[in-house]
XYZ file of C-alpha atoms in Angstrom:
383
model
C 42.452 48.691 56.121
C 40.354 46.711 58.669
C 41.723 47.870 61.512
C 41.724 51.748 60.171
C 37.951 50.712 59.490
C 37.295 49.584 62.555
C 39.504 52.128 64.308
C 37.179 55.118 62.993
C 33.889 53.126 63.737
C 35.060 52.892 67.368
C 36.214 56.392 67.488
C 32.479 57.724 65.679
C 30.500 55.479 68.413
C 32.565 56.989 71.376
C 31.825 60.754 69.707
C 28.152 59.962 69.244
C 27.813 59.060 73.098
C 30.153 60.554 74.865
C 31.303 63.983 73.357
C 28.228 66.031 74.964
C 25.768 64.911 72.103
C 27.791 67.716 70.842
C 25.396 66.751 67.620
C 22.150 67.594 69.044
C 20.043 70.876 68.232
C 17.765 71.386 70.812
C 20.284 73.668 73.053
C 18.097 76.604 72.832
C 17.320 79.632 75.224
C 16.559 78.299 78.814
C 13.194 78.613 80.161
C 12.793 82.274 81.487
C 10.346 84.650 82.644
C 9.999 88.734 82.841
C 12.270 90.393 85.570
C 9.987 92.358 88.226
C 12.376 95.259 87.196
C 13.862 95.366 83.608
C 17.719 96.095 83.961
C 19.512 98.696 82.034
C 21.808 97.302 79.127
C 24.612 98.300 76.956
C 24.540 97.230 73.321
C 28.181 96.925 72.024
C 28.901 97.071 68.103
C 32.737 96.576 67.349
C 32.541 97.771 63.358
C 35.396 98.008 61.262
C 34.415 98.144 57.710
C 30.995 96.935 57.801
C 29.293 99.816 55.505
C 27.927 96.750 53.200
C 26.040 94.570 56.278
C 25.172 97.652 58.334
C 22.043 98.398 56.512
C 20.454 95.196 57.605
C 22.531 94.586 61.178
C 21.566 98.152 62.876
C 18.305 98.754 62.172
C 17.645 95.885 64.172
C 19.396 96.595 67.043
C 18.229 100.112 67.157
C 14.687 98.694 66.798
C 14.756 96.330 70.221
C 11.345 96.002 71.430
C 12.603 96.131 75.393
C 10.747 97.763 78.317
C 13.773 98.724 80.114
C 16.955 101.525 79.481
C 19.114 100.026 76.146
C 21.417 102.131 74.347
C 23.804 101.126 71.233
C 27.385 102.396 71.234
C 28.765 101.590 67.888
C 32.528 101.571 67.813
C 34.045 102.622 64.292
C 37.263 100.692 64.722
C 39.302 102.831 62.022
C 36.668 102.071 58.831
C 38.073 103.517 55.297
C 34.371 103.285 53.844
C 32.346 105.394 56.023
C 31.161 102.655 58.770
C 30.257 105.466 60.826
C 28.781 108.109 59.244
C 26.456 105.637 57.318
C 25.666 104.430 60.952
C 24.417 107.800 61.855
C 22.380 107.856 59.038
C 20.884 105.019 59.768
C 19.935 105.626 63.225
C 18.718 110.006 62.526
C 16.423 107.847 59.288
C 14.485 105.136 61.605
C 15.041 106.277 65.123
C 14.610 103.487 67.905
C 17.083 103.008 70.954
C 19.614 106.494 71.096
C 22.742 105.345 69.328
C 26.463 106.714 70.065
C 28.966 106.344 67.255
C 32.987 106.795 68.668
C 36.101 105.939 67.179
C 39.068 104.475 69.883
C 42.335 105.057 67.588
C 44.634 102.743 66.520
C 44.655 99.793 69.191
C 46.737 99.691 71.748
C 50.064 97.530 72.209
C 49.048 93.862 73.323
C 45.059 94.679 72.113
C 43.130 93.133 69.079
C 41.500 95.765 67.767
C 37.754 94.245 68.207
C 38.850 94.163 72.130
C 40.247 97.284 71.720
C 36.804 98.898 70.612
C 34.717 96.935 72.718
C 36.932 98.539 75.590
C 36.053 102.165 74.488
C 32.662 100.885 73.745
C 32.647 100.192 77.684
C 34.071 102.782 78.845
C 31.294 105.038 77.195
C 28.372 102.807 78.340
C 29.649 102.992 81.987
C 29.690 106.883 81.690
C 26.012 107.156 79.554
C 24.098 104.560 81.090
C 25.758 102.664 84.012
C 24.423 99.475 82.361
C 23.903 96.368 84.291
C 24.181 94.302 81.372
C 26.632 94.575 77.937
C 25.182 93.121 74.831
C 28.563 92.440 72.963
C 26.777 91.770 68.937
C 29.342 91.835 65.919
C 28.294 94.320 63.117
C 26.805 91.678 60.987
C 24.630 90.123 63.345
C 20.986 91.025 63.189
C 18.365 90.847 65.885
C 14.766 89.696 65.942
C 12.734 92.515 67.508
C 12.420 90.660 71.289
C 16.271 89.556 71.088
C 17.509 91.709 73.768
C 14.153 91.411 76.295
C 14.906 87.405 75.387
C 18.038 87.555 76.365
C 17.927 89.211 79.263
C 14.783 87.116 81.166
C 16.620 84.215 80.183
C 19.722 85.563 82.228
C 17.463 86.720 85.016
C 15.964 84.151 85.484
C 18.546 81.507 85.416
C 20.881 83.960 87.755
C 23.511 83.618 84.352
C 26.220 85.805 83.902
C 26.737 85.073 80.058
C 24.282 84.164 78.219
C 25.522 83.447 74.169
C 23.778 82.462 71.637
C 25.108 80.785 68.050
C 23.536 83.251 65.267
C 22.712 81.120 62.445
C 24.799 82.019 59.523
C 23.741 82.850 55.738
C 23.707 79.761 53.633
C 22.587 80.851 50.166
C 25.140 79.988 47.803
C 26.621 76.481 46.945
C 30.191 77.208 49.202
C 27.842 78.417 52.039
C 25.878 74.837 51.998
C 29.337 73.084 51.849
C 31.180 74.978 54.613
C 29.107 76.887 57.013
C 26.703 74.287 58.698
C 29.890 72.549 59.357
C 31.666 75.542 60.892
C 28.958 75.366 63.661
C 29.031 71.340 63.930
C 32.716 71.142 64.073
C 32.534 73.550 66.811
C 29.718 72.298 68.646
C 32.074 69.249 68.918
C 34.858 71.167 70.614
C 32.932 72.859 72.831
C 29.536 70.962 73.634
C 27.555 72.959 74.602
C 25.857 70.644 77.107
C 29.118 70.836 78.738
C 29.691 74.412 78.600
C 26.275 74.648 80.524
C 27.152 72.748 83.540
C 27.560 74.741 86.304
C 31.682 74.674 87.218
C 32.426 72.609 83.850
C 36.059 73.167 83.063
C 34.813 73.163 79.288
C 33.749 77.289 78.669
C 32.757 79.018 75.914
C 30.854 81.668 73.390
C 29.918 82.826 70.464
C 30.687 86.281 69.242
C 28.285 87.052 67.821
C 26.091 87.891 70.505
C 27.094 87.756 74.149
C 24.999 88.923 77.142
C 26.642 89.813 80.165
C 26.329 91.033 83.173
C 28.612 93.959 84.075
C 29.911 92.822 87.122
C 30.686 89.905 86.116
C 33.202 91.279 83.555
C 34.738 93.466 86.253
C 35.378 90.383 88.288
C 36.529 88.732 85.098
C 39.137 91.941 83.909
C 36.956 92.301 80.732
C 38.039 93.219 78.152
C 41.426 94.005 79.708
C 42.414 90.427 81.234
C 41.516 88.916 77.226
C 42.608 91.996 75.256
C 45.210 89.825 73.020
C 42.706 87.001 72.031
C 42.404 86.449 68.481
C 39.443 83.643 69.741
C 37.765 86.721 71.788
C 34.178 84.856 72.581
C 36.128 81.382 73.863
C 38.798 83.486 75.998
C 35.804 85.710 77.451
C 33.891 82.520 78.597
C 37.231 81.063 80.100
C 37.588 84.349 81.919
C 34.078 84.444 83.362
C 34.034 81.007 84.173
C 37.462 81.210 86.171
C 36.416 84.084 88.267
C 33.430 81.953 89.461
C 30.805 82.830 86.664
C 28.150 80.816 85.018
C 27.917 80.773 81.249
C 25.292 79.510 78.783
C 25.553 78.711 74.813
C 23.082 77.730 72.712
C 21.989 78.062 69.211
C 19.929 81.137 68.187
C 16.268 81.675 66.969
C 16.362 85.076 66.899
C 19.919 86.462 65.576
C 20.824 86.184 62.133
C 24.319 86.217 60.978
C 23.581 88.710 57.266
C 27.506 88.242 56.086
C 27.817 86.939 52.685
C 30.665 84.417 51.944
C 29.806 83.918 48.229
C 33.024 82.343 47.376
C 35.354 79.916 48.825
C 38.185 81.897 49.546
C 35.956 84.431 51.706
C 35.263 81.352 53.484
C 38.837 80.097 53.665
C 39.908 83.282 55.152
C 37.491 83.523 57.495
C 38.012 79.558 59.034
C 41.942 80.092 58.347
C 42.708 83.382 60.304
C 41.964 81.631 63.698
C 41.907 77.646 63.224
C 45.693 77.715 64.679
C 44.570 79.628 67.328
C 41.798 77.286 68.275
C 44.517 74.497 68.286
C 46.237 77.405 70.793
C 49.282 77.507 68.323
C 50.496 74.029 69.470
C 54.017 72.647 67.986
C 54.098 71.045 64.884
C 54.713 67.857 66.157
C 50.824 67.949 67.593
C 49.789 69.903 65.086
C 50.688 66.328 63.092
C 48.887 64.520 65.582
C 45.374 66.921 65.048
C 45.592 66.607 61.457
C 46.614 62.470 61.462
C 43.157 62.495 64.361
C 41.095 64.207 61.277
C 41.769 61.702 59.533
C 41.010 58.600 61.317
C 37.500 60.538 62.019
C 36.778 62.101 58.765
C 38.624 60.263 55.896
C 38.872 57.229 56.807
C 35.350 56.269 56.663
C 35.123 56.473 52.638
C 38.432 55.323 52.041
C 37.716 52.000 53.948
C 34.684 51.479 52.093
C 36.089 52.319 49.032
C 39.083 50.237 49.619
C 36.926 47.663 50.850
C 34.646 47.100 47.614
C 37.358 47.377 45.346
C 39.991 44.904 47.114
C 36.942 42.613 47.970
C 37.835 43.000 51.732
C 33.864 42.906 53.344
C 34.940 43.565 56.565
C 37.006 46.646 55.985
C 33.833 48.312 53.401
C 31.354 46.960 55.920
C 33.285 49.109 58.972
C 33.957 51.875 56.776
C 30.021 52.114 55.844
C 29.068 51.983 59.031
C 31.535 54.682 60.363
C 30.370 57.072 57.353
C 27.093 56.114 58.035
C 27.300 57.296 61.843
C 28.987 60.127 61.038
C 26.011 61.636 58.350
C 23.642 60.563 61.005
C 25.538 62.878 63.141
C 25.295 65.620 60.896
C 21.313 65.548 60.234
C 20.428 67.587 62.786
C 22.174 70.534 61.905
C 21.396 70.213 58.211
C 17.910 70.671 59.395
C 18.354 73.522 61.800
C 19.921 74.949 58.559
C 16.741 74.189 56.472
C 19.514 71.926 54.420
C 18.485 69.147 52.408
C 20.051 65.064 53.738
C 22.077 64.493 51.278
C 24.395 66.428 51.945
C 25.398 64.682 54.789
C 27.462 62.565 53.657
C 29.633 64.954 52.115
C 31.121 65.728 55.683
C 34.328 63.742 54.695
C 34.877 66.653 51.879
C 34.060 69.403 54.168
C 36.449 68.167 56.851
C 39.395 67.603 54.235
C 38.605 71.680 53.738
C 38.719 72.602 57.520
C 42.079 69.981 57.746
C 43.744 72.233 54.805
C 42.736 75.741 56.360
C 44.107 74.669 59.693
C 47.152 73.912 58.325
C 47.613 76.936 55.851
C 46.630 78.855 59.180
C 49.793 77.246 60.859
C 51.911 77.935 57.622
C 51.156 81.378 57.557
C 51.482 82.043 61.666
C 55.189 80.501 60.774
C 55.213 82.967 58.138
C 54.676 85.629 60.436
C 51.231 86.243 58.783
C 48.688 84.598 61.368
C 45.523 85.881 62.091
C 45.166 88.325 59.883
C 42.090 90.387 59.473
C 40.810 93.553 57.776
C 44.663 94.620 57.366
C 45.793 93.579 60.672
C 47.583 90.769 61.675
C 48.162 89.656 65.374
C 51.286 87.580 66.651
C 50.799 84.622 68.871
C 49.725 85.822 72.439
């Protein structure tokens, strides 16, 4: 028990240095300042039924405080409870930016159907409004009033041609405390976003969520077309940009609000579940073994070496299993906080990483099963 001990303390010291300070908060918007000339922009809304969140998602969207040309196009991805109708109601009731509502079909063979309707979505803006930037926002993401005009000085003036931001996600209920700060932790650790923002890092990504970028950027980058079978959409855009020569930027949001409910556990299963295999990029078993033996030595072992420690009287083993638990809820802090969370619930990590380790693998089972990433009634094979 020692040397597991020991082996997680080492393996917590090496993540606290040298993973990016992956744990750090203060990856906000970069420093920016108003363009001479406000570009036009393209707001993209992939919504497939979203009739519940859309009263508090499009409202702010269609109320974007920003001195240049901004149109939404809202793309009803085949909704059975009136996504777009209600989204026309919305928009003739308070007005703001002009909104389009379309609906693509049925995707097309070798699409997701998000990529799918951001494609049409697109197509439309590059007809309406020529836009020199796309605002790609998920139908449950709301926006402060300056979002947009934020979002686009910031990628002005740092010459960026994605600029993503983390919207911070509801944590009301008891599940939501447990599960969703971590969600964002776990994957500020596989993509740190210091490292994502290093001009040529090999290490790209996004969040969803909200993604600003600049239109010829995702013509050089065959966007949406070159991604179109992504299940991980916002990772596999960043990849793209980034290979065609791009520069991307991710940071955690201020302004953009996440108003999805997960009030029980299996909404939030389902939701971590449909694409953890895919973030392990549907590896064999034999490494899946290897990720989920890794999780352990990081996240289990901790507590078990203390606990084994104190009640075989081994000192060393509890003392290196404290200390590895005790590095790993320092880790944590931060993002408690940015989540208005109290402490102690830090050290409940261990808990909330056995979770993640059993979606991951009920994600694998059920790609084997022919039933991977399924969403909303669709489910998409490995690409």
């Amino acid at each position: 028990m020692e040397w597991i001990g020991a082996g997680s303390l080492l393996a917590w010291v090496w993540l606290l240095l040298g993973q990016g300070f992956f744990w750090r908060t203060d990856v906000r918007l970069p420093e920016r300042r108003d363009p001479e000339r406000w570009p036009s922009v393209a707001v993209v809304v992939p919504a497939r039924d979203e009739a519940a969140v859309l009263p508090d998602s499009l409202p702010s969207l269609l109320g974007q405080k920003y001195p240049g040309r901004a149109e939404v196009f809202l793309v009803d991805d085949g909704s059975t409870d009136g996504t777009g109708a209600l989204a026309r109601e919305l928009a003739a009731a308070r007005g703001g930016l002009p909104l389009t509502v379309s609906s693509p079909g049925e995707p097309g063979p070798g699409w997701t159907g998000k990529l799918w309707a951001v494609r049409q979505g697109i197509a439309l803006a590059r007809e309406r409004v020529a836009p020199e930037y796309l605002l790609l926002t998920d139908a449950d993401i709301a926006h402060a009033p300056d979002s947009l005009r934020e979002l686009v000085a910031a990628a002005r003036s740092a010459d960026l041609d994605v600029v993503s931001q983390m919207a911070r996600l509801r944590v009301v209920t008891f599940w939501e405390r447990l599960i969703v700060p971590a969600f964002v932790y776990f994957f500020g650790q596989l993509y740190p976003f210091r490292w994502v923002n290093r001009p040529g890092a090999r290490t790209a990504a996004a969040a969803g969520g909200c993604v600003l970028l600049r239109r010829e950027a995702a013509e050089r980058a065959g966007i949406p077309e070159a991604i179109r079978h992504a299940v991980i959409d916002d990772v596999a855009l960043a990849r793209a940009v980034r290979r065609s020569g791009g520069t991307v930027w991710l940071g955690l949001a201020d302004r953009v609000d996440s108003v999805r409910p997960y009030p029980r556990p299996a909404e939030l299963w389902r939701m971590v579940s449909r694409s953890a295999y895919a973030q392990l990029r549907h590896q064999p078993l034999l490494l899946l073994l290897g990720t989920v033996l890794g999780l352990a030595l990081v996240y289990l072992a901790p507590p078990c070496a203390l606990t084994a420690g104190l009640a075989d009287g081994d000192t060393t083993a509890a003392a290196l299993g404290g200390a590895a638990w005790a590095v790993m809820s320092g880790t944590y802090l931060p993002m408690l906080r940015y989540y208005g969370q109290r402490p102690w619930w830090a050290p409940l990590l261990p808990f909330t990483a056995l979770l993640y380790l059993l979606m991951t693998v009920d994600s694998a089972v059920q790609h084997y099963r022919g039933r991977g990433a399924a969403w909303k009634g669709r489910t998409y094979p490995a690409p």
